[in-house]
Every structure is written in structure tokens, then in C-alpha cells.
């Protein structure tokens, strides 16, 4: 058959297999041309994309529009992992390009193996599944006729009459020893077994798997059944000249001799740290040393909060993380009324492009009837137009339902008064057992207050609710007021985040008044809500914590709302909370700063210089620095 016809049939068969493999609508790993164009349009102008979920998915995946060496705008992905040599953006391949890409990497380099082919493609392209590379080589007209793949097909064929393990139970004796020094001894004394070598081999494989459970042994038995004169000679032609070779290694050396030839997908050297599987030469037994990596489930998170500029930062951090499934934001009265808190949460979610997150209205008053103030926060962001709606379900009901439907999966972060959680615990005490983890922003450990002489604001607004929560919940993490005040993020870093020209950064910047920004320029930015979300994402951020018993003072004339921490055990009660004492500020800044690196900047936005006038100091306007990247 003509070579061109063979290649056309090969391309047709492989393309059909690719479309069958990648054809599912739920497949988010591979991209079609239509989906790639939709992503590019979303990155160029997010307002033209009606689906907020799709916009968030694009940001979470990290897609970028970059310019290639010839000036073409292409869709690319940033490098992943900690490999210092892998610092270039990878071009995103579509399913229609898979054949040409794999053909260039495999055939033009002399029909190299699947490992070399995969490394070559991985260095330039993204989203090319390795399983398709393996399938391509198996279907390759030249490689499929070699001894390796012909033997593989012969050994994997199903036999009609396989001798059962029971028939050969007395014919084989298997001795189990250490996996590194394993021996199997086979004795054949059955005429029926010796009459058919293939049946014996299949039965032996079953017996070995039965005798050695859990060892994950893959036995490969090669039996030559071809008669003399029937073997097929495979020839490998050079695509650069008319030379023909009978071995792939000779062809590869010949291709390298063409000095002017530069393959579209050049080969890459193997990493020196790459691990190989152990191989038992005596019995052709492979022991896998690396198990398949399990898929990490996304954390399911509920935020319970009132409203503040730093709470908005926490919402942005939680809503922008691809490893967090933000289920709902439960609002409660505190610094502002519960209605203003709900509206402010909707404004933040609109800026994040996350209108899929539910906002639920919670307690309007404390347990003793104290209301939040009617005035909203003074920043410009809090007067923006509201889009979306508040859920009809109450926050307490939503919390009870979500926790009981997903026991042991919900992480709750309370950033305001604890009224909603206290009501939920009184209505359904099982909520305490079904929560995965609880983080509380509030309380104090050194009798320093921010709203009274001895009490912190969240606990002081509803001390009875805080008392109920600490009484019912075990092993909650509490970030006290004094500890958060000692961890100030440098204002220079915050300015670079809040002034990079994106919609989210502009929103967060306008959350503050000029007076608040001037104060933070001197002292640094303190964001306890961001600290709480960061601790939930990465537990190693907490460098030091104490497990103690804590409660809340309810009767003191001057100390009402103060958190009482029994460090020396005078109350003789078991520890119920973890008090955070020290945090890794660098990791927290890295987590919060990564939010803005995941957001694609819009060309239509202009950077606004920030000028902060301080007493006796001239502050130079700070602008976002231009970052240059290398593009493949």
C-alpha cells in the first residue's frame, strides 16, 4: 500500500480515537478550537462572557494570552511545579492539533519511545494527555509491527480455553519471600498443561496473582509461537532523505547527522532524578514503586461575617482560590446592619466575578437585642450598584443544612459576631460534631480591647453567643485581637496589590478611606480575616499555638465580653480551643499576593498612582512594575 495512503488512514483512525477520548462535555483537561476561542475572548474582555462560572474557571486555570516570537497572540499556561528549568509559558494545544504535534515529536525524531516523546511535547505544549501519546505509538504503522508491540498484542489476546487455577493447583508451587528477592518455582507434571504453553502461562499468571495478593505484580510471559519464515521485517524510512533502516536507533543517529534539520518538537534530556521501576529479570516481574496520585478534593468553606474592608479581602482570597469551594457567605449584624452586610458581600462577589456564591441573611440582632449600626461603611466601594440577590433561606437554617448534609467536610470561618453559629448550635447540637474545622476571628488574651477597655469587638457585640460557641465547640482555632495586631503586612506590598489596574484591586482599594490608608502607611496593614482564611488553606502558617480552656466573661462591669484563657489550669476544665500565638507572615503575604497574579489585567484599565501625604514626609506615587516573561 502506498505510504501516503497508510499515513492518511493512520491519521483518520487516530483522530477518531482522540475525538472519542476527548469528546465529553465534562472534559475540562483538553480543549477544542471553539473552547479555546471562547477562553481568548473571555481574557480579552471578560464582560463579553455571560457565564460567571466560566470566567472563574478561566482565572483558576491560569490561562494567559501571550505573544510568540513571530508576534502571534496565543493561549498559554504558566509553568507548574518547582522545577527551576521550567520557567517558560506553554502553548495550549487543541484536540485538532494533537496528531501533528505527536507526529512531529515521535516520527520526525526517529520513532522514539513514549517517554522521550512525552518529554519533548511537555517542554513546549500544554494539555496533551500522555495516554494519547502512548496510543499514537501503538497505532504507528512502523512501531506497531516491531517485536515489542507485536508481543504485547499477542500476550494480551484472550484465549478461549484457559486452564483454571484449580487444575494446576498441584502443578505449581510458589514460594513467597521478600519483594526484592522473590523466587517462584514452577513444576509441571500435567500432560494437559504441557500441551499448550500459552494456557500454562495464563494459568501461571492467575496463580501468582492469587498467591501474592497486594503485591501489585504484573507478570509478562513472552512465548514465541511464530514459525520460521513468518516473521516480518520492519523498515524505518528517513523523512529527510530516501535512506531506509531496519532499526530505530540507527535511524535516530542518521537523523541527527542532518545538521540543517531542526525538528518542530526537539527531544529533551531526561531528568537525573527520574525514578525507574524495579525489574526482576529472572521472572519478568515488574514491581511498581510509584502509586497513582490521588485527586485532592476542594475544601468546602462557609464564611460567617459582618462587613469590613479586611473582610472583603478575605472573600476575595477565598473566592479566587481554585482549591476552595466557597459554598455560602452567611451575614450577621455587627459593624453594620445585616442588610448592609449582605449588600456589601454581593458587591465583593460581583467584583470577583463569583455571582454563583450564595449570600444568606442571618441574625439581625445579638441574643440580647443589640443591633448593628444603620450607616454603611464609608469607602467608595460600598456605594456601588448591587447585582444579585440574597437567598430566601436564613443563614442559620442554611448552616445547619449544609453541615448535616456534608458531615466532616465543611470548614467554617467566623469573622464577625458568633450569633449565627450560637443559634445553629442551640437548634441542632449535632452541628458541633459535623463541622470539619472552625476558625474564629475575635477575642483577646491580654485584656486589650478595640471597642472597650478589655473586650474585642466581635466578642463584645454578642458575648452570650461567644460563650455558647466556646462551650459547645471543641478544638476551634481562635485568632485573638492582640496576635493579629502584631502581624502587620508591609504597606508597600499592599499598595502593589491594590494598585495593579484590575477590577478587584480597584474595588479593594476603594474600600478604604484616605484617612485609613494614611494610617496604614505608617503602621502597616492588619487583616485578621485574611490571616484566618490563610490558616485554613495552609495549616503550616500557624507557627505556635496553645491548647487551653477558654470562655467569655458575661457579668463584669468592665470586663464583659473579655475572653478568659485558663493557661495554668485553675478552672480544672479540659482544653477546648487552640489559641494562635505566632504566624508565618511571609506565607500569608504569598497567598494573598497570588490572588492578583491569577487575575488577567485588562488593557483598557489605566493605573492610578497612589499618593499618600504624611506629616513631614513626601510619598512617591507607586505604580505597578512592568513584568516581562519568556514565551515559547
Coordinates of C-alpha atoms in Angstrom, one line a residue:
X1 CA 0.0 0.0 0.0
X2 CA 1.2 3.5 -0.8
X3 CA 2.9 5.3 2.1
X4 CA 0.7 8.4 1.8
X5 CA -2.5 6.2 2.0
X6 CA -1.2 4.5 5.1
X7 CA -0.4 7.8 6.8
X8 CA -3.9 9.2 5.9
X9 CA -5.6 6.1 7.3
X10 CA -3.4 6.3 10.4
X11 CA -4.3 10.0 10.9
X12 CA -8.0 9.3 10.4
X13 CA -8.0 6.4 12.9
X14 CA -6.1 8.3 15.5
X15 CA -8.2 11.5 15.1
X16 CA -11.4 9.4 15.6
X17 CA -9.9 7.9 18.7
X18 CA -8.9 11.4 20.0
X19 CA -12.4 12.7 19.5
X20 CA -13.9 9.7 21.2
X21 CA -11.5 10.1 24.1
X22 CA -11.9 13.9 24.5
X23 CA -15.4 14.3 23.3
X24 CA -17.1 14.5 26.6
X25 CA -18.6 17.9 27.5
X26 CA -17.3 17.5 31.1
X27 CA -13.7 17.1 30.0
X28 CA -12.0 20.3 31.1
X29 CA -8.5 19.0 30.5
X30 CA -8.4 19.1 26.7
X31 CA -9.7 22.0 24.6
X32 CA -11.4 22.2 21.3
X33 CA -10.9 25.1 19.0
X34 CA -14.3 26.6 19.9
X35 CA -13.5 26.4 23.6
X36 CA -10.0 27.9 23.1
X37 CA -11.5 30.8 21.2
X38 CA -14.1 31.3 24.0
X39 CA -11.3 31.5 26.6
X40 CA -9.3 34.0 24.5
X41 CA -12.4 36.2 24.1
X42 CA -13.0 36.0 27.9
X43 CA -9.4 37.0 28.6
X44 CA -9.6 39.9 26.2
X45 CA -12.8 41.3 27.6
X46 CA -14.4 39.4 30.5
X47 CA -17.6 41.5 30.2
X48 CA -18.5 39.7 26.9
X49 CA -18.6 36.3 28.7
X50 CA -22.1 35.9 30.3
X51 CA -21.2 32.9 32.5
X52 CA -19.5 33.9 35.8
X53 CA -18.6 30.3 36.5
X54 CA -16.7 30.1 33.2
X55 CA -14.9 33.4 34.0
X56 CA -13.8 32.0 37.3
X57 CA -12.8 28.7 35.8
X58 CA -10.5 30.6 33.3
X59 CA -8.9 32.5 36.1
X60 CA -8.5 29.5 38.3
X61 CA -6.8 27.5 35.5
X62 CA -4.3 30.4 34.9
X63 CA -4.8 30.9 31.2
X64 CA -2.9 33.8 29.6
X65 CA -2.7 35.4 26.2
X66 CA 0.9 35.8 25.3
X67 CA 2.8 36.8 22.2
X68 CA 5.1 34.3 20.4
X69 CA 8.4 35.1 18.8
X70 CA 6.7 35.9 15.4
X71 CA 4.2 38.3 17.0
X72 CA 1.2 35.9 17.2
X73 CA -1.2 36.0 20.1
X74 CA -1.5 32.5 21.5
X75 CA -3.2 30.9 24.5
X76 CA -0.7 29.7 27.1
X77 CA -0.4 28.3 30.6
X78 CA 2.2 29.3 33.1
X79 CA 4.8 26.7 34.3
X80 CA 3.8 24.4 37.2
X81 CA 5.9 22.9 39.9
X82 CA 9.2 23.9 41.4
X83 CA 11.5 23.0 38.6
X84 CA 13.8 26.0 38.1
X85 CA 14.5 25.0 34.5
X86 CA 10.8 25.1 33.7
X87 CA 10.2 28.8 33.5
X88 CA 8.5 29.3 30.1
X89 CA 4.9 29.6 29.3
X90 CA 3.5 26.5 27.5
X91 CA 1.3 26.8 24.4
X92 CA -2.1 25.3 24.8
X93 CA -2.8 22.6 22.3
X94 CA -6.3 21.7 21.0
X95 CA -7.5 18.3 20.1
X96 CA -7.3 19.0 16.4
X97 CA -3.6 19.7 16.7
X98 CA -2.7 16.5 18.7
X99 CA -1.8 14.4 15.6
X100 CA 0.6 16.9 14.1
X101 CA 2.2 17.6 17.5
X102 CA 2.8 14.0 18.4
X103 CA 3.8 13.1 14.9
X104 CA 6.5 15.8 14.9
X105 CA 7.8 14.7 18.3
X106 CA 7.7 11.0 17.6
X107 CA 8.2 10.3 13.9
X108 CA 10.5 13.2 13.0
X109 CA 12.9 12.3 15.8
X110 CA 13.2 8.7 14.6
X111 CA 10.2 7.0 16.2
X112 CA 11.5 7.5 19.7
X113 CA 9.7 5.9 22.7
X114 CA 6.7 7.3 24.6
X115 CA 8.9 8.7 27.4
X116 CA 11.1 10.8 25.1
X117 CA 8.0 11.8 23.0
X118 CA 6.2 13.0 26.1
X119 CA 9.2 15.0 27.4
X120 CA 9.6 16.7 24.1
X121 CA 5.9 17.7 23.9
X122 CA 5.7 18.7 27.5
X123 CA 8.6 21.2 27.1
X124 CA 6.6 23.2 24.6
X125 CA 2.9 22.3 24.7
X126 CA 0.3 22.0 27.5
X127 CA -2.8 19.9 27.8
X128 CA -1.6 17.0 25.7
X129 CA -2.6 13.8 27.6
X130 CA 0.1 11.2 27.9
X131 CA -2.4 8.4 27.2
X132 CA -2.8 9.7 23.7
X133 CA 0.9 9.7 23.1
X134 CA 1.0 6.0 24.1
X135 CA -1.9 5.3 21.9
X136 CA -0.3 7.1 19.0
X137 CA 2.9 5.0 19.2
X138 CA 0.8 1.8 19.5
X139 CA -1.1 2.8 16.3
X140 CA 2.0 4.0 14.5
X141 CA 2.4 1.9 11.2
X142 CA 6.1 1.4 11.8
X143 CA 6.2 1.0 15.6
X144 CA 3.2 -1.3 15.8
X145 CA 5.0 -4.0 13.8
X146 CA 8.1 -4.1 16.0
X147 CA 8.7 -7.0 18.3
X148 CA 7.7 -5.1 21.5
X149 CA 4.2 -4.2 20.4
X150 CA 3.6 -7.4 18.4
X151 CA 4.4 -9.4 21.6
X152 CA 2.3 -7.1 23.7
X153 CA -0.7 -7.7 21.4
X154 CA -0.1 -11.4 21.4
X155 CA 0.1 -11.7 25.2
X156 CA -3.0 -9.5 25.8
X157 CA -5.2 -11.5 23.5
X158 CA -8.0 -13.5 25.1
X159 CA -7.7 -17.3 25.0
X160 CA -10.9 -19.3 24.7
X161 CA -9.8 -22.3 26.7
X162 CA -7.8 -21.2 29.7
X163 CA -6.8 -23.8 32.3
X164 CA -8.3 -22.8 35.6
X165 CA -6.1 -22.3 38.7
X166 CA -7.8 -25.3 40.3
X167 CA -6.5 -27.7 37.6
X168 CA -2.9 -26.5 38.1
X169 CA -3.1 -26.0 41.9
X170 CA -1.0 -29.1 42.4
X171 CA 1.3 -28.5 39.5
X172 CA 2.7 -25.2 40.7
X173 CA 4.4 -24.3 43.9
X174 CA 5.0 -20.6 44.7
X175 CA 7.4 -19.6 47.4
X176 CA 6.7 -16.0 48.8
X177 CA 9.7 -14.1 50.1
X178 CA 10.8 -10.5 50.3
X179 CA 9.7 -8.5 47.2
X180 CA 13.3 -7.5 46.5
X181 CA 14.4 -11.2 46.5
X182 CA 11.4 -13.1 45.4
X183 CA 11.5 -16.6 43.9
X184 CA 8.9 -18.6 42.2
X185 CA 9.5 -22.3 41.3
X186 CA 7.2 -23.9 38.8
X187 CA 6.8 -27.7 38.5
X188 CA 4.8 -29.1 35.6
X189 CA 3.6 -32.6 35.9
X190 CA 0.4 -32.4 33.9
X191 CA 0.2 -33.6 30.3
X192 CA -2.8 -31.3 29.7
X193 CA -0.8 -28.3 30.9
X194 CA 2.3 -29.0 29.0
X195 CA 0.4 -29.5 25.8
X196 CA -0.4 -25.8 25.5
X197 CA 2.3 -23.3 26.6
X198 CA 0.0 -20.3 26.3
X199 CA -2.6 -21.8 28.5
X200 CA 0.0 -22.7 31.1
X201 CA 1.4 -19.2 31.1
X202 CA -2.1 -17.7 31.6
X203 CA -2.9 -20.1 34.4
X204 CA 0.5 -19.3 36.0
X205 CA -0.2 -15.6 35.9
X206 CA -3.5 -16.2 37.7
X207 CA -1.9 -18.4 40.4
X208 CA 0.9 -15.8 41.0
X209 CA -1.7 -13.1 41.5
X210 CA -3.7 -15.3 43.8
X211 CA -0.7 -16.4 45.9
X212 CA 0.8 -12.9 46.2
X213 CA -2.1 -10.6 47.0
X214 CA -1.4 -6.9 47.5
X215 CA 2.0 -7.1 45.8
X216 CA 0.6 -5.4 42.6
X217 CA 2.7 -7.7 40.4
X218 CA 2.3 -7.6 36.7
X219 CA 3.7 -10.8 35.1
X220 CA 4.7 -10.6 31.5
X221 CA 5.3 -14.0 29.8
X222 CA 6.8 -13.9 26.3
X223 CA 6.2 -17.1 24.3
X224 CA 7.3 -17.3 20.7
X225 CA 4.8 -19.2 18.6
X226 CA 5.6 -17.9 15.2
X227 CA 7.1 -20.5 12.8
X228 CA 10.3 -19.9 11.0
X229 CA 10.0 -17.7 7.9
X230 CA 6.8 -16.0 9.1
X231 CA 8.5 -13.1 11.0
X232 CA 8.0 -9.7 9.5
X233 CA 10.9 -7.3 8.8
X234 CA 10.1 -3.7 9.8
X235 CA 11.8 -0.9 7.9
X236 CA 12.1 2.7 9.1
X237 CA 12.5 5.3 6.3
X238 CA 14.1 8.6 6.9
X239 CA 11.7 11.5 6.2
X240 CA 14.6 13.8 5.2
X241 CA 16.1 11.5 2.6
X242 CA 15.4 8.2 0.9
X243 CA 17.5 6.1 3.3
X244 CA 15.8 3.1 4.9
X245 CA 16.9 1.3 8.1
X246 CA 15.9 -1.8 10.0
X247 CA 16.4 -0.4 13.5
X248 CA 15.1 2.7 15.1
X249 CA 18.4 3.6 16.9
X250 CA 20.2 3.6 13.6
X251 CA 17.5 5.8 12.1
X252 CA 17.8 8.2 15.1
X253 CA 21.6 8.5 14.6
X254 CA 21.1 9.1 10.9
X255 CA 18.5 11.9 11.6
X256 CA 21.0 13.6 14.0
X257 CA 23.6 13.6 11.2
X258 CA 21.4 16.0 9.2
X259 CA 22.9 19.2 10.7
X260 CA 20.5 21.5 9.0
X261 CA 17.4 19.7 10.3
X262 CA 15.7 21.2 13.3
X263 CA 12.6 19.3 14.5
X264 CA 9.5 21.2 15.3
X265 CA 9.4 19.4 18.7
X266 CA 13.0 18.7 19.7
X267 CA 13.9 16.0 22.2
X268 CA 14.6 16.8 25.8
X269 CA 17.1 15.2 28.2
X270 CA 15.6 13.1 31.0
X271 CA 15.7 14.5 34.5
X272 CA 18.5 13.0 36.6
X273 CA 16.0 12.5 39.4
X274 CA 13.6 10.4 37.4
X275 CA 12.7 7.1 39.1
X276 CA 12.6 3.8 37.3
X277 CA 10.6 0.8 38.2
X278 CA 12.3 -2.2 39.7
X279 CA 12.6 -5.2 37.4
X280 CA 13.0 -8.8 38.3
X281 CA 15.0 -10.2 35.5
X282 CA 14.5 -13.9 36.4
X283 CA 10.8 -13.9 36.3
X284 CA 10.0 -10.8 34.2
X285 CA 8.1 -9.3 37.1
X286 CA 7.6 -5.6 37.5
X287 CA 7.1 -4.0 40.9
X288 CA 5.7 -0.5 40.6
X289 CA 7.4 1.8 43.1
X290 CA 5.1 4.8 42.5
X291 CA 1.4 4.8 43.1
X292 CA -1.1 6.8 41.2
X293 CA -1.5 10.3 42.7
X294 CA -5.0 10.7 44.2
X295 CA -7.1 13.7 43.2
X296 CA -7.2 16.3 46.0
X297 CA -10.7 17.3 46.8
X298 CA -11.5 21.0 47.1
X299 CA -12.1 22.4 50.6
X300 CA -15.7 23.2 51.2
X301 CA -15.9 26.5 53.1
X302 CA -18.6 28.8 54.6
X303 CA -17.8 32.3 55.6
X304 CA -19.8 33.8 58.5
X305 CA -19.2 37.6 58.7
X306 CA -20.4 41.1 59.1
X307 CA -18.6 43.6 56.9
X308 CA -15.3 45.4 56.7
X309 CA -12.6 46.3 54.2
X310 CA -10.4 43.4 55.5
X311 CA -13.4 41.0 55.4
X312 CA -13.7 41.9 51.7
X313 CA -10.0 40.9 51.2
X314 CA -10.8 37.6 52.9
X315 CA -13.8 37.0 50.5
X316 CA -11.5 37.7 47.5
X317 CA -8.9 35.3 48.8
X318 CA -11.4 32.5 49.3
X319 CA -13.4 33.1 46.1
X320 CA -10.3 33.2 43.9
X321 CA -8.6 30.0 45.1
X322 CA -9.2 27.0 42.8
X323 CA -8.8 24.6 45.8
X324 CA -11.6 26.2 47.7
X325 CA -15.3 25.5 47.1
X326 CA -16.9 28.6 48.6
X327 CA -20.4 27.4 49.4
X328 CA -22.0 30.4 51.0
X329 CA -21.4 33.7 52.8
X330 CA -23.6 34.0 55.9
X331 CA -24.0 37.6 57.0
X332 CA -24.7 38.8 60.6
X333 CA -25.2 42.1 62.3
X334 CA -22.0 43.7 63.7
X335 CA -20.1 46.7 62.5
X336 CA -23.1 47.3 60.2
X337 CA -26.6 46.1 59.9
X338 CA -27.2 42.6 58.5
X339 CA -28.9 44.2 55.4
X340 CA -25.8 46.3 54.7
X341 CA -23.6 43.3 55.3
X342 CA -25.5 41.2 52.7
X343 CA -25.3 44.0 50.1
X344 CA -21.6 44.5 50.7
X345 CA -21.0 40.8 50.3
X346 CA -22.8 40.9 46.9
X347 CA -20.7 43.9 45.9
X348 CA -17.5 42.0 46.6
X349 CA -18.7 38.8 44.8
X350 CA -19.6 41.0 41.8
X351 CA -16.0 42.4 41.7
X352 CA -14.7 38.8 41.9
X353 CA -17.0 37.5 39.2
X354 CA -18.4 35.0 41.6
X355 CA -22.2 35.6 41.5
X356 CA -22.6 31.8 41.9
X357 CA -21.8 32.0 45.6
X358 CA -24.9 32.2 47.8
X359 CA -25.3 35.1 50.2
X360 CA -27.7 34.4 53.2
X361 CA -29.1 36.8 55.6
X362 CA -28.5 35.9 59.3
X363 CA -29.2 37.3 62.7
X364 CA -30.3 41.0 62.7
X365 CA -29.6 41.4 66.5
X366 CA -27.5 39.9 69.1
X367 CA -29.0 37.4 71.5
X368 CA -29.8 40.2 73.9
X369 CA -31.2 42.5 71.2
X370 CA -28.2 44.7 70.2
X371 CA -28.4 45.9 66.6
X372 CA -25.7 46.8 64.2
X373 CA -25.4 50.5 63.1
X374 CA -27.6 51.6 60.2
X375 CA -24.8 53.5 58.4
X376 CA -22.8 51.6 55.9
X377 CA -19.0 51.6 55.6
X378 CA -17.6 54.9 54.3
X379 CA -15.5 53.6 51.4
X380 CA -16.5 54.3 47.8
X381 CA -16.8 50.6 47.0
X382 CA -19.7 50.2 49.4
X383 CA -21.8 52.6 47.4
X384 CA -21.5 50.6 44.1
X385 CA -24.6 49.2 42.4
X386 CA -25.8 45.9 43.8
X387 CA -26.2 42.9 41.5
X388 CA -27.5 39.6 42.5
X389 CA -29.9 38.7 45.3
X390 CA -29.9 37.4 48.9
X391 CA -31.1 33.9 49.4
X392 CA -34.5 33.4 50.9
X393 CA -33.1 30.8 53.3
X394 CA -31.9 32.1 56.6
X395 CA -28.2 31.8 57.4
X396 CA -28.8 29.6 60.5
X397 CA -31.0 27.2 58.5
X398 CA -28.5 27.2 55.6
X399 CA -25.6 26.4 58.0
X400 CA -27.4 23.5 59.7
X401 CA -28.5 22.0 56.4
X402 CA -25.1 22.3 54.7
X403 CA -23.2 20.9 57.7
X404 CA -25.6 18.0 58.2
X405 CA -25.7 17.1 54.5
X406 CA -21.9 17.1 54.4
X407 CA -20.7 15.8 57.7
X408 CA -16.9 16.3 58.3
X409 CA -16.5 18.3 55.1
X410 CA -17.4 21.9 55.9
X411 CA -14.8 24.4 57.2
X412 CA -16.5 27.4 58.9
X413 CA -14.6 30.7 59.3
X414 CA -16.4 33.2 61.6
X415 CA -15.1 36.7 61.1
X416 CA -17.9 38.6 62.9
X417 CA -20.1 38.1 65.9
X418 CA -20.9 34.5 66.6
X419 CA -24.7 34.9 66.8
X420 CA -25.5 32.7 63.7
X421 CA -23.3 29.8 65.0
X422 CA -24.7 30.0 68.5
X423 CA -28.3 29.9 67.2
X424 CA -27.4 26.9 65.0
X425 CA -25.9 25.1 68.0
X426 CA -29.0 25.7 70.0
X427 CA -31.3 24.5 67.3
X428 CA -29.2 21.4 66.3
X429 CA -26.3 20.5 68.7
X430 CA -25.0 17.9 66.1
X431 CA -23.6 20.8 64.1
X432 CA -20.6 20.9 66.5
X433 CA -19.8 17.2 65.7
X434 CA -20.4 17.5 61.9
X435 CA -18.1 20.5 61.3
X436 CA -14.7 19.7 59.9
X437 CA -13.0 22.7 61.5
X438 CA -13.8 26.1 62.9
X439 CA -11.7 29.3 62.7
X440 CA -12.8 32.3 64.8
X441 CA -11.5 35.8 64.4
X442 CA -12.0 37.6 67.7
X443 CA -11.4 37.5 71.4
X444 CA -8.3 38.7 73.3
X445 CA -5.7 37.1 75.5
X446 CA -4.0 40.1 77.1
X447 CA -7.1 42.1 78.2
X448 CA -6.6 44.6 75.4
X449 CA -9.7 45.7 73.6
X450 CA -10.5 47.6 70.5
X451 CA -14.1 48.7 71.4
X452 CA -13.9 48.7 75.1
X453 CA -11.2 48.7 77.8
X454 CA -11.0 44.9 77.9
X455 CA -13.0 43.4 75.1
X456 CA -12.6 42.8 71.3
X457 CA -15.4 43.9 69.0
X458 CA -16.7 40.6 67.7
X459 CA -17.0 39.1 71.2
X460 CA -18.2 42.3 72.8
X461 CA -21.1 42.7 70.3
X462 CA -22.6 39.3 71.4
X463 CA -20.8 37.9 74.5
X464 CA -23.6 35.3 75.1
X465 CA -23.2 33.9 71.6
X466 CA -19.4 33.6 72.0
X467 CA -19.9 31.9 75.4
X468 CA -22.3 29.3 73.8
X469 CA -19.8 28.6 70.9
X470 CA -16.8 28.1 73.2
X471 CA -19.0 25.9 75.4
X472 CA -20.2 23.6 72.6
X473 CA -17.4 23.5 70.1
X474 CA -14.1 21.6 70.7
X475 CA -10.7 22.3 69.1
X476 CA -11.6 25.6 67.4
X477 CA -8.8 27.8 66.3
X478 CA -9.0 31.4 67.6
X479 CA -7.0 34.3 66.3
X480 CA -7.1 36.9 69.1
X481 CA -7.0 40.6 68.6
X482 CA -3.5 41.2 70.1
X483 CA -1.9 38.5 68.0
X484 CA -3.3 39.8 64.7
X485 CA -2.2 43.4 65.6
X486 CA 1.4 42.1 65.9
X487 CA 1.4 40.7 62.3
X488 CA 1.3 43.7 60.0
X489 CA 1.8 43.3 56.3
X490 CA 4.2 45.9 54.8
X491 CA 2.2 48.7 53.2
X492 CA 4.4 48.8 50.2
X493 CA 3.4 45.2 49.3
X494 CA -0.3 46.1 49.8
X495 CA 0.0 49.1 47.5
X496 CA 1.3 46.9 44.7
X497 CA -1.6 44.5 45.2
X498 CA -4.3 47.2 45.4
X499 CA -3.0 49.3 42.5
X500 CA -2.4 46.8 39.7
X501 CA -5.2 48.1 37.5
X502 CA -7.7 45.2 37.9
X503 CA -11.3 45.4 38.9
X504 CA -10.7 43.5 42.1
X505 CA -7.7 45.6 43.2
X506 CA -9.6 48.8 42.4
X507 CA -12.6 47.6 44.5
X508 CA -10.4 46.7 47.5
X509 CA -8.5 50.0 47.2
X510 CA -11.8 51.9 47.3
X511 CA -12.9 50.0 50.4
X512 CA -10.6 52.2 52.5
X513 CA -10.9 55.9 53.1
X514 CA -7.9 58.2 52.6
X515 CA -7.5 58.5 56.4
X516 CA -7.4 54.7 56.8
X517 CA -4.8 54.4 54.0
X518 CA -2.6 57.2 55.6
X519 CA -2.7 55.4 58.9
X520 CA -1.8 52.1 57.3
X521 CA 1.1 53.7 55.5
X522 CA 2.6 54.3 58.9
X523 CA 1.7 51.1 60.8
X524 CA 1.2 48.6 58.0
X525 CA -1.9 46.7 57.1
X526 CA -3.5 44.3 59.6
X527 CA -6.1 41.9 58.1
X528 CA -7.1 39.2 60.6
X529 CA -9.7 37.9 58.3
X530 CA -7.1 37.2 55.6
X531 CA -5.0 35.5 58.3
X532 CA -7.9 33.2 59.2
X533 CA -8.5 32.1 55.6
X534 CA -4.8 31.6 55.1
X535 CA -4.5 29.4 58.1
X536 CA -7.4 27.3 56.8
X537 CA -5.6 27.0 53.4
X538 CA -2.2 26.2 54.8
X539 CA -2.0 25.0 58.4
X540 CA 1.8 25.5 58.4
X541 CA 1.2 29.2 58.6
X542 CA 0.5 28.7 62.3
X543 CA 3.9 28.6 63.9
X544 CA 2.8 28.4 67.5
X545 CA -0.4 27.8 69.3
X546 CA -1.6 26.8 72.8
X547 CA -4.4 24.3 73.5
X548 CA -6.2 25.7 76.5
X549 CA -9.6 26.2 78.1
X550 CA -11.3 29.5 77.2
X551 CA -14.6 31.1 78.0
X552 CA -16.2 34.6 77.9
X553 CA -16.9 36.9 80.8
X554 CA -20.6 37.9 80.9
X555 CA -21.1 39.7 84.2
X556 CA -18.2 42.1 84.7
X557 CA -18.9 45.8 84.7
X558 CA -15.6 46.5 82.9
X559 CA -14.7 43.1 81.6
X560 CA -17.9 42.0 79.9
X561 CA -17.1 40.3 76.6
X562 CA -13.5 39.6 77.5
X563 CA -12.2 36.1 76.6
X564 CA -10.9 34.3 79.7
X565 CA -8.0 32.0 79.0
X566 CA -7.1 29.4 81.6
X567 CA -3.4 28.9 80.8
X568 CA -2.4 27.5 84.2
X569 CA -5.4 25.2 84.7
X570 CA -7.0 26.9 87.7
X571 CA -10.5 26.1 86.5
X572 CA -9.8 22.4 86.1
X573 CA -11.6 22.1 82.8
X574 CA -10.4 20.3 79.7
X575 CA -8.9 22.4 76.8
X576 CA -11.5 23.3 74.2
X577 CA -9.7 25.7 71.8
X578 CA -6.4 26.4 70.1
X579 CA -5.1 30.0 70.7
X580 CA -2.9 31.1 67.8
X581 CA 0.3 32.8 69.1
X582 CA 2.5 33.2 66.1
X583 CA 2.1 33.1 62.3
X584 CA 4.3 32.9 59.2
X585 CA 3.6 36.4 57.8
X586 CA 5.6 35.6 54.6
X587 CA 3.4 32.7 53.6
X588 CA 0.3 34.8 54.3
X589 CA 1.5 37.5 52.0
X590 CA 2.4 35.0 49.3
X591 CA -1.1 33.5 49.5
X592 CA -2.8 36.9 49.3
X593 CA -0.5 38.2 46.6
X594 CA -1.1 35.1 44.5
X595 CA -4.8 36.3 44.1
X596 CA -3.7 39.2 42.0
X597 CA -1.2 37.2 39.9
X598 CA -4.1 34.9 38.9
X599 CA -6.2 37.8 37.5
X600 CA -5.6 38.8 33.9
X601 CA -5.1 42.5 33.5
X602 CA -7.2 44.4 31.1
X603 CA -5.6 46.7 28.6
X604 CA -8.5 49.2 28.9
X605 CA -7.7 49.9 32.5
X606 CA -5.1 52.6 33.4
X607 CA -3.0 52.6 36.5
X608 CA -3.8 55.3 39.0
X609 CA -0.9 56.5 41.1
X610 CA -1.3 56.4 44.9
X611 CA -0.1 59.4 46.7
X612 CA -0.3 59.4 50.5
X613 CA 0.6 62.6 52.2
X614 CA 2.1 62.1 55.7
X615 CA 3.3 64.6 58.2
X616 CA 6.7 65.8 57.2
X617 CA 7.1 63.1 54.5
X618 CA 6.7 63.1 50.8
X619 CA 5.4 59.8 49.5
X620 CA 6.4 58.9 45.9
X621 CA 3.5 57.6 43.8
X622 CA 3.7 53.8 43.5
X623 CA 2.8 52.1 40.2
X624 CA 2.7 48.5 39.2
X625 CA 6.1 47.5 37.7
X626 CA 6.1 46.1 34.2
X627 CA 6.9 42.4 34.2
X628 CA 8.5 40.7 31.2
X629 CA 8.0 37.0 30.6
X630 CA 9.6 34.5 28.3
X631 CA 7.3 32.9 25.8
X632 CA 7.9 29.6 24.0

